[in-house]
Backbone as CSV, one residue per row, in Angstrom:
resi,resn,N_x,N_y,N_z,CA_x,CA_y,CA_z,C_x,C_y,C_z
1,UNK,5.083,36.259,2.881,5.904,35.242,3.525,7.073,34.912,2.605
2,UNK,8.078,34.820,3.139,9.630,34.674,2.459,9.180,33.105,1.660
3,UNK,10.241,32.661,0.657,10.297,31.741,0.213,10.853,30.737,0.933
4,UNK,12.077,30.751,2.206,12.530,30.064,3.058,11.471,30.332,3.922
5,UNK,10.858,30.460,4.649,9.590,30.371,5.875,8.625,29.378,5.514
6,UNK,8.235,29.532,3.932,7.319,29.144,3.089,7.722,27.792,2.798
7,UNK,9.215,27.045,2.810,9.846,25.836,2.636,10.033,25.077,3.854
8,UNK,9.861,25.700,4.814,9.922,25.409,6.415,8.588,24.624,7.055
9,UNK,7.093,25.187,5.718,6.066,24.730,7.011,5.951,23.383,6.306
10,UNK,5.253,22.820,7.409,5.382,21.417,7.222,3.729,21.224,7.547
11,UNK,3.038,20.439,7.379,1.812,19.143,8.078,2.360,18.086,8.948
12,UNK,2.545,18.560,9.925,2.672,17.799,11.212,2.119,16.445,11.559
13,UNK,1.895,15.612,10.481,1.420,14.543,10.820,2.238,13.434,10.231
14,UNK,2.917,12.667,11.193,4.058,11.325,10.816,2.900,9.863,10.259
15,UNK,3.221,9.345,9.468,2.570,8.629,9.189,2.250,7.326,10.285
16,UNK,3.185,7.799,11.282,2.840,6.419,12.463,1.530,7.161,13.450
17,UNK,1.104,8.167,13.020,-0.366,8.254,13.584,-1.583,7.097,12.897
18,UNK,-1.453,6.628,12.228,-2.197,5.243,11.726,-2.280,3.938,12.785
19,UNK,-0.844,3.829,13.433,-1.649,3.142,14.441,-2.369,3.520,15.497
20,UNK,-3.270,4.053,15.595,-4.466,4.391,15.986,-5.312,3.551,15.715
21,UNK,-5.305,3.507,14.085,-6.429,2.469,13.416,-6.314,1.212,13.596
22,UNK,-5.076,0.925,13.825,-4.481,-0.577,14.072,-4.768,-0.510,15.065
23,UNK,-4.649,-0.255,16.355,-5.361,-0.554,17.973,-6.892,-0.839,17.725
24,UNK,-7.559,0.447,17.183,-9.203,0.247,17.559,-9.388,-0.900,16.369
25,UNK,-9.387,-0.792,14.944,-9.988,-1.879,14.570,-9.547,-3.061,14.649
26,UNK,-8.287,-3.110,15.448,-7.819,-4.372,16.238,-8.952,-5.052,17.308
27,UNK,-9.322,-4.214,18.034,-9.925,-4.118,19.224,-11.466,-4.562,18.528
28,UNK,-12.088,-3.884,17.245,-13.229,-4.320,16.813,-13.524,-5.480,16.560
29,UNK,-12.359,-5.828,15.438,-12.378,-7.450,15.002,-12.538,-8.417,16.344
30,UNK,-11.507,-7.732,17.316,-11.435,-9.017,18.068,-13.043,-8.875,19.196
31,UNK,-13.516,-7.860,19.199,-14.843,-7.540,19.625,-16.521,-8.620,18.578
32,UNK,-15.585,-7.673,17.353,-16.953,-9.235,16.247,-16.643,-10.425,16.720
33,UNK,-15.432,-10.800,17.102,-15.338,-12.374,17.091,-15.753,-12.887,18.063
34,UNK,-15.579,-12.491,19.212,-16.063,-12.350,20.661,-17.421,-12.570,20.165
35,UNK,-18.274,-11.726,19.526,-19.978,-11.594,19.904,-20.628,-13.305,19.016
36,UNK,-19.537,-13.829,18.304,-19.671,-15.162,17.737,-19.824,-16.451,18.346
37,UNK,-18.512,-16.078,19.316,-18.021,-17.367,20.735,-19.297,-16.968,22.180
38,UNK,-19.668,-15.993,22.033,-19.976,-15.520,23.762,-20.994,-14.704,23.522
39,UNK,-21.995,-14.894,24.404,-23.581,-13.476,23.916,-23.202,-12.650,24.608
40,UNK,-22.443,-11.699,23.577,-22.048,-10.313,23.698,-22.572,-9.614,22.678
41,UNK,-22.735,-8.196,22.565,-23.372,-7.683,21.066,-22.737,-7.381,19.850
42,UNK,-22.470,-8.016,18.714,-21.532,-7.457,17.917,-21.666,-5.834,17.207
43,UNK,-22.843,-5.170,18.152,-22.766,-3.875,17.609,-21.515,-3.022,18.353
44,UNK,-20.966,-3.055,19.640,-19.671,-2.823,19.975,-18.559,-2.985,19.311
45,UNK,-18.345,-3.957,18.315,-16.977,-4.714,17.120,-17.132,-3.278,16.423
46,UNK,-18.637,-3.336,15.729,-18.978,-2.382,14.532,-18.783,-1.291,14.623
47,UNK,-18.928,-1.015,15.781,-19.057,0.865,16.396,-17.450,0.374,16.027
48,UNK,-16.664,0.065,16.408,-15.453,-0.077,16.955,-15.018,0.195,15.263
49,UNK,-15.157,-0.742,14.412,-14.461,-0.901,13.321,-14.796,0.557,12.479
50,UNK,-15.902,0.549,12.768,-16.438,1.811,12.030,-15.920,3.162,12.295
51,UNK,-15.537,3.403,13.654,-14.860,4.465,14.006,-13.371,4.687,13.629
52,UNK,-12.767,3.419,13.411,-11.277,3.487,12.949,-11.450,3.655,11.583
53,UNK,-12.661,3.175,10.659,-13.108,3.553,9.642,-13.036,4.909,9.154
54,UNK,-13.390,5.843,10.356,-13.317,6.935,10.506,-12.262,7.592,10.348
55,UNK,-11.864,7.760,10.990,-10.396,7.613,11.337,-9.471,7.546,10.472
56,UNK,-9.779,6.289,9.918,-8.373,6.055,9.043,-8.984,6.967,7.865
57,UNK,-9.963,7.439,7.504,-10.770,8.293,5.944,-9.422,9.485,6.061
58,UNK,-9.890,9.849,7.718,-9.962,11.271,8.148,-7.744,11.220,7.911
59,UNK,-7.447,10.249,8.480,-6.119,10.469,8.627,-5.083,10.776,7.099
60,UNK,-5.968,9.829,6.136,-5.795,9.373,4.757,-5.888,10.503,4.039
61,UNK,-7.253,11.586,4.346,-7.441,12.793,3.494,-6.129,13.899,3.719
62,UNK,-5.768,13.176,5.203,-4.721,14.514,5.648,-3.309,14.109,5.610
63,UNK,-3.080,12.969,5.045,-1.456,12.302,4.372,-1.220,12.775,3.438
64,UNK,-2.660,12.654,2.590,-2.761,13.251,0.445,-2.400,13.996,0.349
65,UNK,-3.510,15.140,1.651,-2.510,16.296,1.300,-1.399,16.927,1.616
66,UNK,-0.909,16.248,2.627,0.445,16.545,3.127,1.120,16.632,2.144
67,UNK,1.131,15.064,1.199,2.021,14.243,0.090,1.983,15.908,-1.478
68,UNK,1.112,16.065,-1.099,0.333,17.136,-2.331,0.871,18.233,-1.893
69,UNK,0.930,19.081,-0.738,1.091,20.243,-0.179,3.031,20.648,0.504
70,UNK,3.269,19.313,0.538,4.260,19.526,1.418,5.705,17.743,0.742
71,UNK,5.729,17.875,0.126,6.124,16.256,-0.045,7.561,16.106,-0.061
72,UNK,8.128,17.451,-0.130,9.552,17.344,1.145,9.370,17.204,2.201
73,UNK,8.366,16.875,3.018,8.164,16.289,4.500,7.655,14.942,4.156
74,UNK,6.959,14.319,2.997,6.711,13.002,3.185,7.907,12.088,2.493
75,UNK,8.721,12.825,1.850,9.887,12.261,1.336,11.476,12.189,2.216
76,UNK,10.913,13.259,3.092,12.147,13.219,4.606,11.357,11.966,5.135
77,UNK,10.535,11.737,5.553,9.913,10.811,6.518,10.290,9.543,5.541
78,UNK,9.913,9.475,4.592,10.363,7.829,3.644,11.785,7.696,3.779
79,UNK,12.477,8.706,3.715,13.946,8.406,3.619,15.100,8.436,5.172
80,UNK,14.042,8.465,6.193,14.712,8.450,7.847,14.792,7.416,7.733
81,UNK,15.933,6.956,8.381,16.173,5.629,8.459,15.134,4.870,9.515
82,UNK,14.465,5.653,10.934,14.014,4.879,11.680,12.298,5.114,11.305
83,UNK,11.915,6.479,10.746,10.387,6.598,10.632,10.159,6.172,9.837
84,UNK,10.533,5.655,8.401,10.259,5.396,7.026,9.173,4.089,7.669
85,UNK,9.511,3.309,8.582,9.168,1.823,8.487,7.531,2.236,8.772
86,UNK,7.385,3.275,9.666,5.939,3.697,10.072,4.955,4.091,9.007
87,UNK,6.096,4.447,7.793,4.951,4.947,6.361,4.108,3.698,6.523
88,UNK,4.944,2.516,6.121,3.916,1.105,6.127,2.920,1.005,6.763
89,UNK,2.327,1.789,7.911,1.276,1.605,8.226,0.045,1.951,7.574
90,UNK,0.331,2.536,6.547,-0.757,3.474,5.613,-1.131,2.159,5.258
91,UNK,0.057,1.572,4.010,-1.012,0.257,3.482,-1.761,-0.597,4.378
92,UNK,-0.891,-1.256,5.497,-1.507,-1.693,6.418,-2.929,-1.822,7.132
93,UNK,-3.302,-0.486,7.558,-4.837,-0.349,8.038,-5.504,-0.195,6.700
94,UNK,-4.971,0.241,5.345,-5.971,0.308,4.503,-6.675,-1.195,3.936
95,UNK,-5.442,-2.204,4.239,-5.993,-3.463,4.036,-7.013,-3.868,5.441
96,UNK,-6.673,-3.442,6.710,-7.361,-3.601,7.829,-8.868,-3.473,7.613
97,UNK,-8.699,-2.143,7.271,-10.265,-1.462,6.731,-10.927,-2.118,5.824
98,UNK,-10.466,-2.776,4.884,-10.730,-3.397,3.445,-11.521,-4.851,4.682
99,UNK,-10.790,-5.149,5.469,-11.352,-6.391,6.095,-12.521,-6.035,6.457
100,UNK,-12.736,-5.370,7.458,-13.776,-4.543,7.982,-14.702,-4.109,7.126
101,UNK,-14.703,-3.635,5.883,-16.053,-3.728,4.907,-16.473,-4.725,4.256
102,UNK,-15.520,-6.064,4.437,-16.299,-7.506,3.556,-17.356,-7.124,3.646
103,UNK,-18.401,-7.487,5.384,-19.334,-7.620,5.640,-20.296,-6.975,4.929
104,UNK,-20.140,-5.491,4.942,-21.306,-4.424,4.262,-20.875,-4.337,2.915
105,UNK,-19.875,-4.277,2.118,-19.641,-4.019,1.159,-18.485,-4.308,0.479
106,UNK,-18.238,-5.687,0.024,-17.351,-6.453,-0.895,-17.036,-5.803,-1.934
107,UNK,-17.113,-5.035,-2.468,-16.449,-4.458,-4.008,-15.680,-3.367,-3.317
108,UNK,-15.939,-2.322,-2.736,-14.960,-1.560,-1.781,-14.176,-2.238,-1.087
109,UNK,-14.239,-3.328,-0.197,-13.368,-3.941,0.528,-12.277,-4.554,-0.424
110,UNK,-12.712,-5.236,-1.820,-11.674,-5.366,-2.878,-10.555,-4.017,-3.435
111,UNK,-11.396,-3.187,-3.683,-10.834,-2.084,-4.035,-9.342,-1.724,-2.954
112,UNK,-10.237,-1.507,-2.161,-9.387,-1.250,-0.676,-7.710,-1.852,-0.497
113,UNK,-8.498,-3.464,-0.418,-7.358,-4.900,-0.478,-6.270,-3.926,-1.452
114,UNK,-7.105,-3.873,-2.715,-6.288,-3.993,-3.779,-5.225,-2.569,-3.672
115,UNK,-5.602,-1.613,-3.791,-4.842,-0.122,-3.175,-3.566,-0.962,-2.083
116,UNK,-4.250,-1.292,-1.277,-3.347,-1.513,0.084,-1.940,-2.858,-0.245
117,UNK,-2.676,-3.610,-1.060,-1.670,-4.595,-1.385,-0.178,-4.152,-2.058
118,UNK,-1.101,-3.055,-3.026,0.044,-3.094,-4.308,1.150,-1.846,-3.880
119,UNK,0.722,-1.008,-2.748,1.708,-0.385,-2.159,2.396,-0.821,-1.152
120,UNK,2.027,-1.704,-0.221,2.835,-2.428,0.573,3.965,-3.226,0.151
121,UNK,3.365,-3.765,-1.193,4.546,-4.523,-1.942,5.709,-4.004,-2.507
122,UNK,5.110,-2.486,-3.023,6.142,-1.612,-3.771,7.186,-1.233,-2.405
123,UNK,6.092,-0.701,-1.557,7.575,0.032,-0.217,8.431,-0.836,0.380
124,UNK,7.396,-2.321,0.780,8.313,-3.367,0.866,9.488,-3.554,0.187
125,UNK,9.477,-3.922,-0.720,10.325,-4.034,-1.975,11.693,-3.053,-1.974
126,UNK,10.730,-1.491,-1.744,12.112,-0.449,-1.963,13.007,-0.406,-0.611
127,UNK,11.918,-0.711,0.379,13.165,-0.081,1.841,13.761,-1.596,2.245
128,UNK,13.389,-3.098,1.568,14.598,-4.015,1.785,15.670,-4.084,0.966
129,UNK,15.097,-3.718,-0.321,17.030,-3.292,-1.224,17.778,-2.233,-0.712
130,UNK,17.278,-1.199,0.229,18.006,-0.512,0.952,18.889,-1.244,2.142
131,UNK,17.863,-2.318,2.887,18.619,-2.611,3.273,19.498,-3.963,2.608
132,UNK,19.473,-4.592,1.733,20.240,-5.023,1.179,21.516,-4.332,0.652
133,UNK,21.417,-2.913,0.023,22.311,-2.245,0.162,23.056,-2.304,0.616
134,UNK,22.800,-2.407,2.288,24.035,-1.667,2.935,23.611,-0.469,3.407
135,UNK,22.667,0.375,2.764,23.103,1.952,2.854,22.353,2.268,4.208
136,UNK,21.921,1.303,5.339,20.786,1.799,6.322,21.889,1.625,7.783
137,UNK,21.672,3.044,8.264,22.283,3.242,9.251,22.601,1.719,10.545
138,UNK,23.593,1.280,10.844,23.456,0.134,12.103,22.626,0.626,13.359
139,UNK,23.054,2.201,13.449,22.593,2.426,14.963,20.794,2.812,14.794
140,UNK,20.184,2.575,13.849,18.687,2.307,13.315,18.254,1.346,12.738
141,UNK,19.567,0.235,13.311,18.514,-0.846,13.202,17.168,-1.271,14.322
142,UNK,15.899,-0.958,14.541,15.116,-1.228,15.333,14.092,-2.459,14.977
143,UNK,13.132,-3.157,15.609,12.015,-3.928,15.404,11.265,-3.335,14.507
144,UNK,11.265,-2.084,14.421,10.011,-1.169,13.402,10.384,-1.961,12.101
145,UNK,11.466,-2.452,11.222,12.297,-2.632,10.333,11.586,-3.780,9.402
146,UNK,10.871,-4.568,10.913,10.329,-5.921,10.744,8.698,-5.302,9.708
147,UNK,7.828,-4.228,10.332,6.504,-3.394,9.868,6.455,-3.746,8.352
148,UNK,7.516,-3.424,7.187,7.151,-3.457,6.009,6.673,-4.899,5.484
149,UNK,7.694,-5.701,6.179,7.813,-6.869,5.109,7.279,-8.476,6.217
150,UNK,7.237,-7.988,7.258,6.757,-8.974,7.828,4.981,-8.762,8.558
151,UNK,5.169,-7.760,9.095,3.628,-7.248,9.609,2.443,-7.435,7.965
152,UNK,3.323,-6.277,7.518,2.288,-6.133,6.278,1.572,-7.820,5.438
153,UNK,2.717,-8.242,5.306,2.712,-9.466,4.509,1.572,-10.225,5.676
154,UNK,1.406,-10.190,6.720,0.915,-11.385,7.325,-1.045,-10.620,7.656
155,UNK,-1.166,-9.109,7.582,-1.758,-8.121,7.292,-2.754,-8.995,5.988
156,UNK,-1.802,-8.731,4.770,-2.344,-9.149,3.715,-2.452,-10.693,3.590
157,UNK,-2.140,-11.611,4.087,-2.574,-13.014,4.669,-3.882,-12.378,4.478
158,UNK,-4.228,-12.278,5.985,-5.843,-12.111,6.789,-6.479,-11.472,6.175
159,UNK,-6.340,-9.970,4.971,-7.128,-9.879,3.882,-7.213,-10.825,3.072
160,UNK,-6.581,-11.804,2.691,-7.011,-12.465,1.646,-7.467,-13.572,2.378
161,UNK,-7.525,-13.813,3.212,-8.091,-15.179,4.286,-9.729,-14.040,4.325
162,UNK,-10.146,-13.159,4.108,-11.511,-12.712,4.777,-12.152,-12.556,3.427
163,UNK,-11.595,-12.362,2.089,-12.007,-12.206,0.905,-11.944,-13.137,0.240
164,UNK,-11.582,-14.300,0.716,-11.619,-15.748,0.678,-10.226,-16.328,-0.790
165,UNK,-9.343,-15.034,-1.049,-8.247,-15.483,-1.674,-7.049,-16.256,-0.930
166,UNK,-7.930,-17.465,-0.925,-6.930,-18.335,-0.100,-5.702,-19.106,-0.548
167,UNK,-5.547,-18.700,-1.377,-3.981,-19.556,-2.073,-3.022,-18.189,-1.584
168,UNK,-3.509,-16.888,-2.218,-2.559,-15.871,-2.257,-2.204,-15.648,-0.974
169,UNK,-3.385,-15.598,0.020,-3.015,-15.481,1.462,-1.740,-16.541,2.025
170,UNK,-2.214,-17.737,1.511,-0.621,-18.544,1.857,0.562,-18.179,1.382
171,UNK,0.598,-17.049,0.030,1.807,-17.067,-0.678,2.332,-16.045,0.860
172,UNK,1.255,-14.893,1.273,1.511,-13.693,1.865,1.628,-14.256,3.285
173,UNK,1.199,-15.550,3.683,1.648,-15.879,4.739,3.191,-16.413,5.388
174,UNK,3.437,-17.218,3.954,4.818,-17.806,3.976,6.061,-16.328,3.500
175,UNK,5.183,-15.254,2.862,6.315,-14.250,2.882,6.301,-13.705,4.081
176,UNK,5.761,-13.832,4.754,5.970,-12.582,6.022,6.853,-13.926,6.783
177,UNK,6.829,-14.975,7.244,7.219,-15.885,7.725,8.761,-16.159,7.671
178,UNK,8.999,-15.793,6.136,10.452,-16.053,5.763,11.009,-14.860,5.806
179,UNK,10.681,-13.585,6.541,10.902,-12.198,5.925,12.006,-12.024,6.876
């Protein structure tokens, strides 16, 4: 195989395949909470959370190696002006997930938090001095724009509201708020 053919293939997977995980373990949580208010079974939440659990492992093993195998495609995707905002979903469900294991297992669900926090903050951080810049296209300005710094931040609220870091969750509440 030529060296240009060989620079061409890509891993076909955009990082906005993650919301996936954001629908179902959306759908779980709000399924546990349900089986709290109403005699419903909270083994439906669990199946639920657990499968995006799934999910998000399965999606995560196949980003790494994208990032590993191919990372002129994950570095085109960070630097599009309109897909970059979808990277954010990575940290995002990984804090999601982190919620979703309090129950069974608090030191992973920290771990998790903690992974998910400290990259949300970093991408946050880099794609609003971009747009502070200046340098981000007008005709891409979309709602997605809002994903890094306002979703995430309010994301990491409700992790730290479930891991019971309740001061920080207000700091992460009032940042997504003012974002």
């Amino acid at each position: 195989m030529s060296k240009n053919k060989q620079s061409e293939r890509v891993l076909n997977l955009p990082a906005g395949y993650f919301g996936m995980v954001l629908g179902i373990i959306g759908m779980g949580f709000a399924w546990r909470y349900a089986s709290q208010v109403w005699p419903v079974s909270h083994l439906i939440g669990d199946g639920l959370v657990i499968l995006a659990m799934v999910i998000w492992g399965l999606l995560t093993l196949a980003f790494l190696s994208r990032l590993l195998r191919f990372p002129h495609s994950v570095l085109a995707e960070i630097r599009h002006p309109v897909m970059s905002s979808f990277v954010s979903l990575f940290p995002a469900t990984t804090m999601l997930v982190a919620i979703g294991f309090v129950p069974w297992y608090r030191a992973l669900a920290i771990g998790l938090f903690s992974i998910g926090v400290v990259i949300q903050l970093a991408y946050a951080a880099w794609q609003t001095a971009g747009l502070w810049r200046g340098s981000h296209p007008e005709e891409a300005t979309t709602p997605g724009l809002y994903l890094p710094t306002v979703a995430n931040n309010f994301i990491s609220a409700m992790a730290c509201g479930a891991l019971g870091f309740n001061d920080a969750g207000l700091v992460f509440l009032g940042a997504g708020v003012f974002s």
